[in-house]
PDB file of C-alpha atoms and ligand atoms in Angstrom:
ATOM      1  CA  MET A   1     101.742 120.013  71.511  1.00 49.00           C
ATOM      2  CA  SER A   2      98.365 120.087  73.335  1.00 50.00           C
ATOM      3  CA  SER A   3      98.141 120.957  77.078  1.00 52.00           C
ATOM      4  CA  ASN A   4      95.241 119.823  78.824  1.00 53.00           C
ATOM      5  CA  ASN A   5      94.540 121.757  81.839  1.00 52.00           C
ATOM      6  CA  THR A   6      92.872 119.537  84.499  1.00 51.00           C
ATOM      7  CA  SER A   7      90.851 121.560  86.893  1.00 48.00           C
ATOM      8  CA  HIS A   8      92.649 119.786  89.716  1.00 52.00           C
ATOM      9  CA  HIS A   9      93.154 121.921  92.898  1.00 51.00           C
ATOM     10  CA  THR A  10      96.510 120.938  94.478  1.00 44.00           C
ATOM     11  CA  LEU A  11      97.531 121.924  97.951  1.00 47.00           C
ATOM     12  CA  ASN A  12     101.087 122.583  98.898  1.00 56.00           C
ATOM     13  CA  ILE A  13     101.513 118.873  99.351  1.00 70.00           C
ATOM     14  CA  ASP A  14     100.869 116.981  96.203  1.00 84.00           C
ATOM     15  CA  THR A  15      98.750 113.924  96.927  1.00 89.00           C
ATOM     16  CA  PHE A  16      96.625 111.572  95.009  1.00 89.00           C
ATOM     17  CA  THR A  17      94.042 109.128  95.781  1.00 92.00           C
ATOM     18  CA  CYS A  18      94.918 105.475  94.823  1.00 95.00           C
ATOM     19  CA  ALA A  19      92.447 104.318  92.158  1.00 90.00           C
ATOM     20  CA  TRP A  20      92.493 100.717  93.558  1.00 95.00           C
ATOM     21  CA  CYS A  21      92.622 100.938  97.435  1.00 97.00           C
ATOM     22  CA  GLY A  22      91.660 104.480  97.965  1.00 96.00           C
ATOM     23  CA  LEU A  23      94.788 105.284  99.900  1.00 96.00           C
ATOM     24  CA  THR A  24      95.821 109.025  99.934  1.00 94.00           C
ATOM     25  CA  VAL A  25      99.347 108.941  98.582  1.00 92.00           C
ATOM     26  CA  SER A  26     101.875 111.746  98.758  1.00 89.00           C
ATOM     27  CA  ALA A  27     103.167 112.215  95.319  1.00 86.00           C
ATOM     28  CA  THR A  28     106.716 112.748  96.679  1.00 83.00           C
ATOM     29  CA  ALA A  29     108.480 109.771  98.194  1.00 73.00           C
ATOM     30  CA  GLY A  30     110.459 110.022 101.330  1.00 68.00           C
ATOM     31  CA  ASP A  31     113.757 110.374  99.271  1.00 69.00           C
ATOM     32  CA  HIS A  32     112.106 113.253  97.351  1.00 73.00           C
ATOM     33  CA  THR A  33     111.714 111.360  94.127  1.00 75.00           C
ATOM     34  CA  ARG A  34     108.232 111.689  92.402  1.00 80.00           C
ATOM     35  CA  ARG A  35     106.034 108.733  92.853  1.00 86.00           C
ATOM     36  CA  ASN A  36     103.152 107.834  90.499  1.00 87.00           C
ATOM     37  CA  HIS A  37     102.028 104.614  92.228  1.00 94.00           C
ATOM     38  CA  CYS A  38     100.437 103.545  95.506  1.00 96.00           C
ATOM     39  CA  PRO A  39     102.968 102.229  98.041  1.00 95.00           C
ATOM     40  CA  SER A  40     100.391  99.832  99.377  1.00 97.00           C
ATOM     41  CA  CYS A  41      98.985  98.149  96.452  1.00 97.00           C
ATOM     42  CA  LEU A  42     101.283  99.478  93.690  1.00 97.00           C
ATOM     43  CA  HIS A  43      98.508 100.556  91.540  1.00 97.00           C
ATOM     44  CA  SER A  44      98.880 103.700  89.378  1.00 95.00           C
ATOM     45  CA  ARG A  45      96.910 105.868  87.068  1.00 92.00           C
ATOM     46  CA  HIS A  46      97.261 106.391  83.351  1.00 92.00           C
ATOM     47  CA  VAL A  47      98.360 110.070  83.088  1.00 88.00           C
ATOM     48  CA  LEU A  48     101.400 109.917  81.045  1.00 79.00           C
ATOM     49  CA  ASP A  49     101.713 108.452  77.615  1.00 73.00           C
ATOM     50  CA  HIS A  50     104.744 106.314  77.489  1.00 65.00           C
ATOM     51  CA  VAL A  51     105.068 106.319  73.675  1.00 64.00           C
ATOM     52  CA  GLU A  52     104.482 110.044  73.097  1.00 67.00           C
ATOM     53  CA  GLY A  53     106.029 111.246  76.420  1.00 68.00           C
ATOM     54  CA  GLY A  54     103.226 113.735  76.987  1.00 77.00           C
ATOM     55  CA  ALA A  55     100.180 114.039  79.306  1.00 81.00           C
ATOM     56  CA  SER A  56      97.506 111.278  78.607  1.00 84.00           C
ATOM     57  CA  ASP A  57      93.804 111.769  78.971  1.00 88.00           C
ATOM     58  CA  CYS A  58      93.124 108.167  79.529  1.00 92.00           C
ATOM     59  CA  HIS A  59      93.207 108.269  83.292  1.00 91.00           C
ATOM     60  CA  GLY A  60      92.624 104.639  83.463  1.00 94.00           C
ATOM     61  CA  ARG A  61      93.677 102.560  86.270  1.00 95.00           C
ATOM     62  CA  MET A  62      97.206 100.865  85.867  1.00 95.00           C
ATOM     63  CA  ALA A  63      97.721  97.558  87.536  1.00 97.00           C
ATOM     64  CA  PRO A  64     101.164  96.252  88.487  1.00 97.00           C
ATOM     65  CA  ILE A  65     101.883  93.203  86.445  1.00 96.00           C
ATOM     66  CA  ALA A  66     105.578  92.472  86.583  1.00 95.00           C
ATOM     67  CA  ILE A  67     109.105  93.428  87.804  1.00 95.00           C
ATOM     68  CA  ALA A  68     111.871  94.386  85.543  1.00 95.00           C
ATOM     69  CA  VAL A  69     115.392  94.606  86.723  1.00 94.00           C
ATOM     70  CA  LEU A  70     117.732  97.115  84.961  1.00 94.00           C
ATOM     71  CA  ARG A  71     121.263  96.537  84.176  1.00 96.00           C
ATOM     72  CA  THR A  72     122.084  98.797  87.213  1.00 95.00           C
ATOM     73  CA  GLY A  73     120.143  96.389  89.478  1.00 94.00           C
ATOM     74  CA  ASP A  74     117.447  98.798  90.095  1.00 93.00           C
ATOM     75  CA  TRP A  75     113.788  97.269  90.011  1.00 94.00           C
ATOM     76  CA  MET A  76     111.070  98.708  87.774  1.00 95.00           C
ATOM     77  CA  VAL A  77     107.463  98.148  88.190  1.00 95.00           C
ATOM     78  CA  ILE A  78     105.583  97.348  84.976  1.00 96.00           C
ATOM     79  CA  HIS A  79     102.176  98.693  84.916  1.00 95.00           C
ATOM     80  CA  ARG A  80      99.518  97.991  82.376  1.00 96.00           C
ATOM     81  CA  CYS A  81      96.545 100.244  81.819  1.00 95.00           C
ATOM     82  CA  VAL A  82      93.253  98.297  82.318  1.00 96.00           C
ATOM     83  CA  ARG A  83      91.485 100.770  79.947  1.00 95.00           C
ATOM     84  CA  CYS A  84      93.908 101.075  76.840  1.00 94.00           C
ATOM     85  CA  ASP A  85      96.483  98.338  77.621  1.00 94.00           C
ATOM     86  CA  GLU A  86      99.472 100.776  77.448  1.00 92.00           C
ATOM     87  CA  LEU A  87     102.492  99.456  79.358  1.00 92.00           C
ATOM     88  CA  THR A  88     104.755 101.698  81.439  1.00 91.00           C
ATOM     89  CA  SER A  89     107.737 101.171  83.725  1.00 91.00           C
ATOM     90  CA  ASN A  90     108.310 103.007  86.909  1.00 91.00           C
ATOM     91  CA  PRO A  91     111.106 102.788  89.373  1.00 91.00           C
ATOM     92  CA  VAL A  92     110.422 101.071  92.623  1.00 93.00           C
ATOM     93  CA  CYS A  93     110.290 103.388  95.579  1.00 90.00           C
ATOM     94  CA  GLY A  94     111.880 102.402  98.973  1.00 88.00           C
ATOM     95  CA  ASP A  95     108.552 102.335 100.774  1.00 90.00           C
ATOM     96  CA  ASP A  96     106.833 100.264  98.171  1.00 94.00           C
ATOM     97  CA  ASN A  97     104.964  97.023  99.444  1.00 96.00           C
ATOM     98  CA  GLN A  98     107.770  94.596  99.370  1.00 95.00           C
ATOM     99  CA  LEU A  99     105.362  91.641  99.679  1.00 96.00           C
ATOM    100  CA  ILE A 100     103.623  92.564  96.502  1.00 96.00           C
ATOM    101  CA  LEU A 101     107.011  93.219  94.670  1.00 97.00           C
ATOM    102  CA  MET A 102     108.274  89.858  95.696  1.00 95.00           C
ATOM    103  CA  ARG A 103     105.203  88.135  94.600  1.00 94.00           C
ATOM    104  CA  MET A 104     105.244  89.636  91.254  1.00 95.00           C
ATOM    105  CA  ALA A 105     109.086  88.778  90.919  1.00 94.00           C
ATOM    106  CA  VAL A 106     108.495  85.246  91.567  1.00 94.00           C
ATOM    107  CA  ARG A 107     105.330  84.846  89.753  1.00 91.00           C
ATOM    108  CA  PRO A 108     106.884  83.813  86.496  1.00 89.00           C
ATOM    109  CA  LEU A 109     108.984  81.134  88.258  1.00 88.00           C
ATOM    110  CA  ALA A 110     105.921  79.550  89.828  1.00 86.00           C
ATOM    111  CA  GLN A 111     104.114  79.465  86.390  1.00 86.00           C
ATOM    112  CA  PRO A 112     106.633  78.679  83.764  1.00 88.00           C
ATOM    113  CA  PRO A 113     105.102  78.427  80.375  1.00 87.00           C
ATOM    114  CA  PHE A 114     106.942  75.122  79.794  1.00 86.00           C
ATOM    115  CA  PRO A 115     107.342  72.006  81.605  1.00 85.00           C
ATOM    116  CA  LEU A 116     109.981  72.097  84.428  1.00 80.00           C
ATOM    117  CA  GLU A 117     110.765  68.366  83.853  1.00 82.00           C
ATOM    118  CA  ALA A 118     112.857  69.326  80.781  1.00 73.00           C
ATOM    119  CA  PHE A 119     115.554  70.511  83.097  1.00 76.00           C
ATOM    120  CA  GLY A 120     115.801  67.120  84.756  1.00 76.00           C
ATOM    121  CA  THR A 121     116.960  65.504  81.522  1.00 65.00           C
ATOM    122  CA  LEU A 122     119.598  68.111  80.643  1.00 59.00           C
TER     123      LEU A 122
HETATM  124 ZN1   ZN B 201      96.637 101.457  96.461  1.00 96.52          ZN
HETATM  125 ZN1   ZN B 202      95.252 104.071  79.526  1.00 96.52          ZN
END
């Protein structure tokens, strides 16, 4: 297994800069869970390979594209890397931008890939 050492100087407080809106984000959420996406615009960065489970050297920007709801009722944000198209899912944090979350959740309902009139004839 290859470990790629990034020459990244971290202070006591682990922060990262959002690749999309430039916000400085604390890597630990209020409830002490690790967060990997920006609470403001929900963008992330491709640093973990979902398939291989290890570190990724892609570092592409990951755009939030959808919401998935687990059996437990927890919401996950689905991110897609704009560079390599890798998909990842990450738990929603309590301080994530709820407007963006709701917008992503209802987007498929607003743009169904089939005519809604079909329901009228059932
Ligand atoms: Zn952001
Ligand atoms: Zn990538």
